mmCIF file of C-alpha atoms in Angstrom:
data_model
loop_
_atom_site.group_PDB
_atom_site.id
_atom_site.type_symbol
_atom_site.label_atom_id
_atom_site.label_comp_id
_atom_site.label_asym_id
_atom_site.label_seq_id
_atom_site.Cartn_x
_atom_site.Cartn_y
_atom_site.Cartn_z
ATOM 1 C CA MET F 1 2.737 -28.254 -80.114
ATOM 2 C CA SER F 2 5.130 -26.570 -77.767
ATOM 3 C CA THR F 3 3.279 -27.133 -74.493
ATOM 4 C CA LEU F 4 0.585 -29.295 -73.039
ATOM 5 C CA ALA F 5 -1.678 -26.323 -72.527
ATOM 6 C CA ALA F 6 -1.522 -25.445 -76.182
ATOM 7 C CA ALA F 7 -2.308 -29.033 -77.134
ATOM 8 C CA ARG F 8 -5.353 -28.916 -74.810
ATOM 9 C CA ALA F 9 -6.488 -25.635 -76.170
ATOM 10 C CA ASP F 10 -6.449 -26.831 -79.655
ATOM 11 C CA ASN F 11 -8.296 -30.107 -78.667
ATOM 12 C CA PHE F 12 -5.361 -32.298 -79.714
ATOM 13 C CA TYR F 13 -4.903 -33.663 -76.226
ATOM 14 C CA TYR F 14 -6.207 -37.146 -75.752
ATOM 15 C CA PRO F 15 -6.381 -38.265 -72.089
ATOM 16 C CA PRO F 16 -5.101 -41.723 -71.100
ATOM 17 C CA GLU F 17 -8.627 -43.005 -70.337
ATOM 18 C CA TRP F 18 -9.783 -42.255 -73.849
ATOM 19 C CA THR F 19 -10.248 -45.124 -76.364
ATOM 20 C CA PRO F 20 -11.063 -44.922 -80.074
ATOM 21 C CA GLU F 21 -14.326 -46.778 -79.512
ATOM 22 C CA GLN F 22 -15.603 -43.807 -77.394
ATOM 23 C CA GLY F 23 -15.758 -41.502 -80.490
ATOM 24 C CA SER F 24 -14.524 -37.898 -80.746
ATOM 25 C CA LEU F 25 -13.133 -35.862 -77.860
ATOM 26 C CA ASN F 26 -16.342 -33.762 -77.688
ATOM 27 C CA LYS F 27 -18.438 -36.750 -77.358
ATOM 28 C CA PHE F 28 -16.113 -38.254 -74.859
ATOM 29 C CA GLN F 29 -16.145 -35.069 -72.686
ATOM 30 C CA GLY F 30 -19.934 -34.488 -73.285
ATOM 31 C CA GLN F 31 -19.819 -31.107 -74.883
ATOM 32 C CA HIS F 32 -20.776 -29.503 -78.195
ATOM 33 C CA PRO F 33 -18.135 -28.602 -80.720
ATOM 34 C CA LEU F 34 -19.257 -24.958 -80.581
ATOM 35 C CA ARG F 35 -18.935 -24.938 -76.749
ATOM 36 C CA GLU F 36 -20.734 -21.930 -75.177
ATOM 37 C CA ARG F 37 -22.150 -20.685 -78.452
ATOM 38 C CA ALA F 38 -24.469 -23.738 -78.517
ATOM 39 C CA LYS F 39 -25.749 -23.625 -74.981
ATOM 40 C CA LYS F 40 -29.162 -22.991 -76.307
ATOM 41 C CA MET F 41 -29.308 -25.370 -79.193
ATOM 42 C CA GLY F 42 -32.141 -27.137 -77.601
ATOM 43 C CA ASP F 43 -34.326 -24.045 -78.312
ATOM 44 C CA GLY F 44 -33.016 -23.647 -81.819
ATOM 45 C CA ILE F 45 -30.878 -20.790 -80.785
ATOM 46 C CA LEU F 46 -27.093 -20.263 -81.860
ATOM 47 C CA VAL F 47 -24.985 -17.429 -80.698
ATOM 48 C CA ILE F 48 -23.205 -15.772 -83.592
ATOM 49 C CA ARG F 49 -21.309 -12.614 -84.350
ATOM 50 C CA PHE F 50 -23.731 -10.228 -85.989
ATOM 51 C CA GLU F 51 -22.778 -6.990 -87.741
ATOM 52 C CA MET F 52 -25.270 -4.051 -87.804
ATOM 53 C CA PRO F 53 -26.345 -3.648 -91.402
ATOM 54 C CA PHE F 54 -27.246 0.019 -91.103
ATOM 55 C CA HIS F 55 -27.385 2.989 -88.516
ATOM 56 C CA VAL F 56 -29.948 2.311 -85.806
ATOM 57 C CA TRP F 57 -31.286 4.566 -82.978
ATOM 58 C CA CYS F 58 -31.241 2.656 -79.675
ATOM 59 C CA GLY F 59 -34.704 2.489 -78.111
ATOM 60 C CA GLY F 60 -33.349 2.514 -74.582
ATOM 61 C CA CYS F 61 -30.978 5.507 -74.372
ATOM 62 C CA LYS F 62 -31.758 7.103 -77.789
ATOM 63 C CA SER F 63 -28.106 6.864 -78.874
ATOM 64 C CA MET F 64 -27.027 5.958 -82.407
ATOM 65 C CA ILE F 65 -25.513 2.544 -83.121
ATOM 66 C CA ALA F 66 -23.296 2.897 -86.221
ATOM 67 C CA LYS F 67 -23.319 0.587 -89.193
ATOM 68 C CA GLY F 68 -20.698 -2.120 -88.825
ATOM 69 C CA VAL F 69 -20.825 -2.420 -85.061
ATOM 70 C CA ARG F 70 -20.717 -6.093 -84.018
ATOM 71 C CA PHE F 71 -22.640 -7.914 -81.363
ATOM 72 C CA ASN F 72 -23.005 -11.389 -79.936
ATOM 73 C CA ALA F 73 -26.514 -12.166 -81.223
ATOM 74 C CA GLU F 74 -28.895 -15.039 -80.755
ATOM 75 C CA LYS F 75 -29.740 -16.456 -84.176
ATOM 76 C CA LYS F 76 -33.118 -18.318 -84.541
ATOM 77 C CA HIS F 77 -35.208 -19.584 -87.369
ATOM 78 C CA ILE F 78 -38.736 -18.069 -87.099
ATOM 79 C CA GLY F 79 -40.406 -18.719 -90.522
ATOM 80 C CA ASN F 80 -40.083 -18.914 -94.284
ATOM 81 C CA TYR F 81 -40.742 -16.696 -97.328
ATOM 82 C CA LEU F 82 -41.439 -19.156 -100.045
ATOM 83 C CA SER F 83 -38.410 -21.358 -99.814
ATOM 84 C CA THR F 84 -36.127 -18.856 -98.063
ATOM 85 C CA LYS F 85 -35.755 -19.033 -94.309
ATOM 86 C CA ILE F 86 -36.440 -15.834 -92.185
ATOM 87 C CA TRP F 87 -33.907 -15.449 -89.357
ATOM 88 C CA SER F 88 -34.263 -13.418 -86.139
ATOM 89 C CA PHE F 89 -31.277 -11.906 -84.373
ATOM 90 C CA LYS F 90 -31.528 -10.730 -80.738
ATOM 91 C CA MET F 91 -28.732 -8.659 -79.199
ATOM 92 C CA ARG F 92 -28.171 -6.203 -76.437
ATOM 93 C CA ALA F 93 -26.868 -2.681 -76.863
ATOM 94 C CA ALA F 94 -23.587 -1.926 -75.313
ATOM 95 C CA CYS F 95 -24.684 1.594 -74.182
ATOM 96 C CA CYS F 96 -27.669 0.550 -72.033
ATOM 97 C CA GLN F 97 -28.098 -3.266 -72.339
ATOM 98 C CA HIS F 98 -31.346 -2.601 -74.146
ATOM 99 C CA GLU F 99 -32.530 -5.651 -76.264
ATOM 100 C CA ILE F 100 -32.728 -5.198 -80.059
ATOM 101 C CA GLU F 101 -34.416 -7.668 -82.463
ATOM 102 C CA ILE F 102 -33.730 -7.620 -86.214
ATOM 103 C CA HIS F 103 -35.380 -9.859 -88.820
ATOM 104 C CA THR F 104 -34.290 -10.640 -92.313
ATOM 105 C CA ASP F 105 -36.667 -9.614 -95.153
ATOM 106 C CA PRO F 106 -36.098 -11.972 -98.108
ATOM 107 C CA LYS F 107 -38.870 -10.309 -100.040
ATOM 108 C CA ASN F 108 -37.173 -6.939 -100.294
ATOM 109 C CA CYS F 109 -33.629 -8.251 -99.736
ATOM 110 C CA ASP F 110 -33.201 -6.141 -96.593
ATOM 111 C CA TYR F 111 -33.224 -6.192 -92.783
ATOM 112 C CA VAL F 112 -36.133 -4.972 -90.504
ATOM 113 C CA VAL F 113 -35.806 -3.689 -86.964
ATOM 114 C CA VAL F 114 -38.656 -5.315 -85.132
ATOM 115 C CA SER F 115 -38.210 -4.050 -81.586
ATOM 116 C CA GLY F 116 -35.850 -2.239 -79.311
ATOM 117 C CA GLY F 117 -34.696 0.382 -81.882
ATOM 118 C CA GLU F 118 -35.428 2.355 -84.920
ATOM 119 C CA ARG F 119 -33.699 2.465 -88.293
ATOM 120 C CA LYS F 120 -31.969 5.872 -89.075
ATOM 121 C CA THR F 121 -33.279 7.341 -92.268
ATOM 122 C CA VAL F 122 -30.609 8.916 -94.429
ATOM 123 C CA GLU F 123 -31.943 11.266 -97.205
ATOM 124 C CA TYR F 124 -29.789 12.732 -99.965
ATOM 125 C CA VAL F 125 -30.022 14.135 -103.414
ATOM 126 C CA ALA F 126 -28.729 11.922 -106.186
ATOM 127 C CA GLU F 127 -27.210 14.912 -108.029
ATOM 128 C CA ASP F 128 -25.404 16.078 -104.888
ATOM 129 C CA ALA F 129 -24.168 12.604 -104.104
ATOM 130 C CA GLY F 130 -22.945 12.080 -107.716
ATOM 131 C CA THR F 131 -25.115 8.889 -108.207
ATOM 132 C CA THR F 132 -27.886 7.811 -110.458
ATOM 133 C CA GLU F 133 -31.352 7.660 -109.024
ATOM 134 C CA LEU F 134 -32.947 4.303 -109.414
ATOM 135 C CA PRO F 135 -36.605 3.996 -110.338
ATOM 136 C CA SER F 136 -39.118 3.494 -107.478
ATOM 137 C CA LYS F 137 -41.299 0.432 -106.967
ATOM 138 C CA GLU F 138 -44.288 2.270 -108.584
ATOM 139 C CA GLU F 139 -42.277 3.299 -111.511
ATOM 140 C CA ARG F 140 -41.005 -0.345 -112.135
ATOM 141 C CA GLU F 141 -44.646 -1.581 -111.894
ATOM 142 C CA GLN F 142 -45.820 0.974 -114.436
ATOM 143 C CA LEU F 143 -43.160 -0.116 -116.834
ATOM 144 C CA LEU F 144 -44.968 -3.419 -117.221
ATOM 145 C CA ASP F 145 -47.615 -1.516 -119.220
ATOM 146 C CA PRO F 146 -46.680 -1.534 -122.985
ATOM 147 C CA LEU F 147 -47.847 2.032 -123.521
ATOM 148 C CA VAL F 148 -46.089 3.476 -120.574
ATOM 149 C CA ARG F 149 -42.966 1.531 -121.600
ATOM 150 C CA LEU F 150 -43.122 2.942 -125.135
ATOM 151 C CA GLU F 151 -43.523 6.479 -123.721
ATOM 152 C CA HIS F 152 -40.729 5.907 -121.303
ATOM 153 C CA GLY F 153 -38.433 4.565 -124.099
ATOM 154 C CA GLY F 154 -39.116 7.683 -126.185
ATOM 155 C CA ARG F 155 -37.996 9.943 -123.242
ATOM 156 C CA ASP F 156 -34.950 7.849 -122.837
ATOM 157 C CA ARG F 157 -33.891 8.202 -126.517
ATOM 158 C CA LYS F 158 -34.327 11.967 -126.462
ATOM 159 C CA ARG F 159 -32.307 12.253 -123.307
ATOM 160 C CA ALA F 160 -29.530 10.130 -124.834
ATOM 161 C CA ALA F 161 -29.479 12.253 -127.972
ATOM 162 C CA ALA F 162 -29.191 15.427 -125.849
ATOM 163 C CA ALA F 163 -26.242 13.999 -123.849
ATOM 164 C CA ALA F 164 -24.491 12.602 -126.828
ATOM 165 C CA PRO F 165 -22.282 15.650 -127.553
ATOM 166 C CA ASN F 166 -21.086 15.855 -124.009
ATOM 167 C CA LEU F 167 -20.358 12.167 -123.809
ATOM 168 C CA ALA F 168 -18.277 12.449 -127.074
ATOM 169 C CA ALA F 169 -16.353 15.369 -125.658
ATOM 170 C CA VAL F 170 -15.575 13.544 -122.418
ATOM 171 C CA LYS F 171 -14.494 10.362 -124.446
ATOM 172 C CA ALA F 172 -12.262 12.414 -126.572
ATOM 173 C CA ALA F 173 -10.617 14.124 -123.673
ATOM 174 C CA ALA F 174 -10.038 10.827 -121.978
ATOM 175 C CA ASP F 175 -8.526 9.373 -125.092
ATOM 176 C CA THR F 176 -6.282 12.305 -125.567
ATOM 177 C CA LYS F 177 -5.099 12.171 -121.959
ATOM 178 C CA HIS F 178 -4.353 8.457 -121.881
ATOM 179 C CA ALA F 179 -3.069 8.135 -125.470
ATOM 180 C CA ASP F 180 0.648 8.084 -124.289
ATOM 181 C CA PRO F 181 1.000 6.039 -121.127
ATOM 182 C CA PHE F 182 4.788 6.403 -121.245
ATOM 183 C CA ARG F 183 4.564 10.130 -121.020
ATOM 184 C CA LEU F 184 2.045 9.994 -118.136
ATOM 185 C CA ASN F 185 4.191 7.517 -116.251
ATOM 186 C CA ARG F 186 7.268 9.788 -116.723
ATOM 187 C CA MET F 187 5.383 12.843 -115.474
ATOM 188 C CA LEU F 188 4.204 10.900 -112.405
ATOM 189 C CA ARG F 189 7.640 9.561 -111.582
ATOM 190 C CA SER F 190 9.054 13.055 -111.968
ATOM 191 C CA GLN F 191 6.625 14.510 -109.500
ATOM 192 C CA LEU F 192 7.346 11.721 -107.082
ATOM 193 C CA ARG F 193 11.105 12.292 -107.353
ATOM 194 C CA GLU F 194 10.590 16.123 -106.672
ATOM 195 C CA ARG F 195 8.463 15.296 -103.716
ATOM 196 C CA LYS F 196 10.891 12.977 -102.146
ATOM 197 C CA LYS F 197 13.678 15.442 -102.700
ATOM 198 C CA ARG F 198 11.698 18.265 -101.037
ATOM 199 C CA VAL F 199 10.771 16.072 -98.138
ATOM 200 C CA ALA F 200 14.444 15.027 -97.634
ATOM 201 C CA GLU F 201 15.541 18.700 -97.642
ATOM 202 C CA GLU F 202 12.909 19.549 -95.088
ATOM 203 C CA GLU F 203 13.794 16.655 -92.776
ATOM 204 C CA ALA F 204 17.516 17.623 -92.932
ATOM 205 C CA GLU F 205 16.625 21.292 -92.040
ATOM 206 C CA ALA F 206 14.530 19.994 -89.193
ATOM 207 C CA ARG F 207 17.363 17.816 -87.756
ATOM 208 C CA SER F 208 19.902 20.629 -88.034
ATOM 209 C CA ARG F 209 17.482 22.738 -85.842
ATOM 210 C CA GLY F 210 17.030 19.899 -83.381
ATOM 211 C CA LEU F 211 13.307 19.257 -84.311
ATOM 212 C CA GLY F 212 11.616 15.946 -84.805
ATOM 213 C CA ILE F 213 9.015 17.297 -87.388
ATOM 214 C CA ARG F 214 9.247 18.933 -90.712
ATOM 215 C CA LEU F 215 8.584 22.560 -91.005
ATOM 216 C CA LEU F 216 6.304 24.277 -93.462
ATOM 217 C CA PRO F 217 7.909 26.451 -96.129
ATOM 218 C CA PRO F 218 8.378 30.109 -95.147
ATOM 219 C CA SER F 219 5.670 32.591 -95.982
ATOM 220 C CA GLN F 220 5.221 36.383 -95.916
ATOM 221 C CA ALA F 221 2.503 36.127 -93.326
ATOM 222 C CA ASP F 222 4.848 34.250 -90.979
ATOM 223 C CA ALA F 223 7.536 36.817 -91.502
ATOM 224 C CA ALA F 224 5.296 39.728 -90.728
ATOM 225 C CA ALA F 225 3.962 37.969 -87.523
ATOM 226 C CA ALA F 226 7.518 37.328 -86.304
ATOM 227 C CA ALA F 227 8.533 40.911 -87.090
ATOM 228 C CA ALA F 228 5.582 42.270 -85.121
ATOM 229 C CA ALA F 229 6.313 40.217 -82.057
ATOM 230 C CA PRO F 230 7.588 42.553 -79.185
ATOM 231 C CA PHE F 231 9.800 39.928 -77.501
ATOM 232 C CA ALA F 232 13.192 41.661 -78.042
ATOM 233 C CA GLN F 233 11.964 45.252 -76.924
ATOM 234 C CA ARG F 234 10.221 43.823 -73.803
ATOM 235 C CA PHE F 235 13.277 41.841 -72.892
ATOM 236 C CA SER F 236 15.675 44.928 -73.285
ATOM 237 C CA HIS F 237 13.277 47.003 -71.236
ATOM 238 C CA ASN F 238 13.175 44.487 -68.412
ATOM 239 C CA ARG F 239 16.825 44.013 -68.443
ATOM 240 C CA ALA F 240 17.481 47.764 -68.136
ATOM 241 C CA GLU F 241 14.986 48.029 -65.285
ATOM 242 C CA LYS F 242 16.634 45.172 -63.367
ATOM 243 C CA ARG F 243 20.183 46.459 -63.867
ATOM 244 C CA ALA F 244 19.059 49.948 -62.677
ATOM 245 C CA ALA F 245 17.448 48.456 -59.603
ATOM 246 C CA ILE F 246 20.652 46.593 -58.879
ATOM 247 C CA ARG F 247 22.827 49.652 -59.198
ATOM 248 C CA THR F 248 20.537 51.709 -56.981
ATOM 249 C CA ALA F 249 19.926 49.004 -54.269
ATOM 250 C CA SER F 250 21.101 49.751 -50.735
ATOM 251 C CA ILE F 251 23.973 48.061 -49.111
ATOM 252 C CA PHE F 252 22.331 48.403 -45.633
ATOM 253 C CA THR F 253 19.709 45.919 -44.500
ATOM 254 C CA PRO F 254 17.352 47.300 -41.831
ATOM 255 C CA PRO F 255 17.418 45.259 -38.485
ATOM 256 C CA ALA F 256 14.436 43.355 -37.269
ATOM 257 C CA ALA F 257 12.713 45.402 -34.739
ATOM 258 C CA PRO F 258 10.390 44.396 -31.921
ATOM 259 C CA ALA F 259 6.599 45.313 -31.762
ATOM 260 C CA ALA F 260 6.014 49.044 -31.277
ATOM 261 C CA THR F 261 3.298 51.146 -29.865
ATOM 262 C CA PRO F 262 0.522 52.421 -32.208
ATOM 263 C CA ALA F 263 2.003 55.974 -32.237
ATOM 264 C CA ALA F 264 5.501 54.707 -32.927
ATOM 265 C CA ALA F 265 4.127 52.326 -35.639
ATOM 266 C CA GLY F 266 2.322 55.308 -37.227
ATOM 267 C CA SER F 267 5.512 57.523 -37.291
ATOM 268 C CA ALA F 268 7.541 54.513 -38.535
ATOM 269 C CA ALA F 269 5.067 53.863 -41.280
ATOM 270 C CA ALA F 270 5.160 57.506 -42.320
ATOM 271 C CA GLY F 271 8.934 57.496 -42.281
ATOM 272 C CA SER F 272 9.116 54.327 -44.308
ATOM 273 C CA SER F 273 6.529 55.644 -46.889
ATOM 274 C CA SER F 274 8.564 58.840 -47.276
ATOM 275 C CA HIS F 275 11.759 56.861 -47.551
ATOM 276 C CA LYS F 276 10.258 54.709 -50.232
ATOM 277 C CA ARG F 277 9.020 57.758 -52.131
ATOM 278 C CA HIS F 278 12.408 59.289 -52.117
ATOM 279 C CA LYS F 279 14.044 56.079 -53.157
ATOM 280 C CA ARG F 280 11.619 55.607 -56.036
ATOM 281 C CA GLU F 281 12.268 59.160 -57.315
ATOM 282 C CA CYS F 282 15.982 58.691 -57.039
ATOM 283 C CA THR F 283 15.859 55.312 -58.839
ATOM 284 C CA GLN F 284 13.890 56.912 -61.746
ATOM 285 C CA GLN F 285 16.223 59.828 -62.032
ATOM 286 C CA LEU F 286 19.211 57.477 -62.116
ATOM 287 C CA ILE F 287 17.524 55.316 -64.872
ATOM 288 C CA VAL F 288 16.893 58.380 -66.942
ATOM 289 C CA THR F 289 20.528 59.569 -66.341
ATOM 290 C CA HIS F 290 21.918 56.105 -67.185
ATOM 291 C CA SER F 291 19.881 55.861 -70.416
ATOM 292 C CA SER F 292 20.753 59.347 -71.483
ATOM 293 C CA SER F 293 24.470 58.802 -70.653
ATOM 294 C CA SER F 294 24.505 55.413 -72.508
ATOM 295 C CA GLY F 295 22.714 57.101 -75.526
ATOM 296 C CA SER F 296 25.044 60.014 -75.502
ATOM 297 C CA ARG F 297 28.023 57.719 -75.012
ATOM 298 C CA SER F 298 27.076 55.737 -78.193
ATOM 299 C CA LYS F 299 26.396 58.795 -80.215
ATOM 300 C CA SER F 300 29.387 60.869 -79.056
ATOM 301 C CA SER F 301 32.030 58.040 -79.404
ATOM 302 C CA SER F 302 33.916 60.113 -81.769
ATOM 303 C CA ARG F 303 33.078 63.687 -80.729
ATOM 304 C CA SER F 304 32.458 63.724 -76.973
ATOM 305 C CA SER F 305 34.960 65.660 -74.930
ATOM 306 C CA GLY F 306 36.664 64.658 -71.610
ATOM 307 C CA ALA F 307 34.884 67.382 -69.785
ATOM 308 C CA GLU F 308 31.423 66.115 -70.552
ATOM 309 C CA ARG F 309 32.425 62.507 -69.455
ATOM 310 C CA LYS F 310 33.741 63.901 -66.238
ATOM 311 C CA SER F 311 30.553 65.906 -65.430
ATOM 312 C CA ASP F 312 28.410 62.815 -66.339
ATOM 313 C CA LEU F 313 30.515 60.717 -63.926
ATOM 314 C CA ALA F 314 30.291 63.383 -61.188
ATOM 315 C CA ARG F 315 26.471 63.648 -61.576
ATOM 316 C CA ARG F 316 26.151 59.857 -61.265
ATOM 317 C CA ALA F 317 28.361 59.749 -58.109
ATOM 318 C CA GLU F 318 26.353 62.574 -56.561
ATOM 319 C CA LEU F 319 23.055 60.613 -57.194
ATOM 320 C CA LEU F 320 24.580 57.436 -55.613
ATOM 321 C CA ALA F 321 25.695 59.429 -52.572
ATOM 322 C CA LYS F 322 22.229 61.018 -52.344
ATOM 323 C CA LYS F 323 20.774 57.564 -52.466
ATOM 324 C CA ARG F 324 22.914 56.225 -49.716
ATOM 325 C CA ARG F 325 22.050 59.169 -47.524
ATOM 326 C CA ILE F 326 18.284 58.583 -48.049
ATOM 327 C CA ASP F 327 18.708 54.894 -47.131
ATOM 328 C CA VAL F 328 20.698 55.772 -43.939
ATOM 329 C CA GLN F 329 18.012 58.488 -42.952
ATOM 330 C CA GLY F 330 15.216 55.943 -43.534
ATOM 331 C CA VAL F 331 16.794 53.350 -41.298
ATOM 332 C CA LEU F 332 17.402 56.025 -38.545
ATOM 333 C CA ALA F 333 13.715 57.221 -38.883
ATOM 334 C CA VAL F 334 12.450 53.730 -38.508
ATOM 335 C CA THR F 335 14.702 53.126 -35.478
ATOM 336 C CA ARG F 336 13.635 56.268 -33.777
ATOM 337 C CA GLY F 337 9.935 55.604 -34.406
ATOM 338 C CA GLN F 338 10.266 52.179 -32.791
ATOM 339 C CA LEU F 339 12.300 53.509 -29.783
#
């Protein structure tokens, strides 16, 4: 033991006042070996860890308690079936603290929900579940009759004779498949090696791209979706608009003016609206001119003449000068309206 606390937790610590004549430590300390689990041993109740044997509907909140959920249950002996004891388990649901009581049923080798809940009934078809349907209790009782058992045996023999060819084919296929274990082992190991190699290549490609996960192999659907994405066209359009706006922006900044009268404010608003309209028209014309000039410049790199380039530059200079005049006139109109 590393510490005194660990020794006391494991009940290996003997206090100085203890003597061997006083018996065990539990007897010396006046407690049961099971501690809190045996606090109701006087009433025949022991607290155990109980696992739900099937799905149960809670009687308090109508929620489902799944099979396998564990509870601290009070275990008590309540009777006998022949020489087998019948046990009662009482527990409280975690959802609503509703008390549920379950008894063992030795006669049917099952559990019975006595109070506080209801067993969930699960119905299925044996063929869909891929299982064999067992005979019911009535059918088992009827088989005790010799005539019924003889008739039942005849039906079983006919069914076995009808299924014999299928069983023989299945057995032959299984024997052929597993006749050479070495070949099967070699095929399996080959598939595993190919899979490991593919996974290593995908991980290496992901690391080269700075990703922490493996990517799926490329497909035609992904390529079509990537080609249809309009990211590049939209980006080029936005870039052209922003550059055109920068080129046509005014170098003058209108001064902050004091509050004006309603008439002056109206005239100023009219002047600013007309100024904005002229500015917008000029900007659009400059964008069209710039796009046409860039397109013509790319197409006529080998055949354009010097006169055309000079005329293009002159037209652009004229538009810029007109734009500056419009900005100055707008500032003057706003200033006059405020004065």
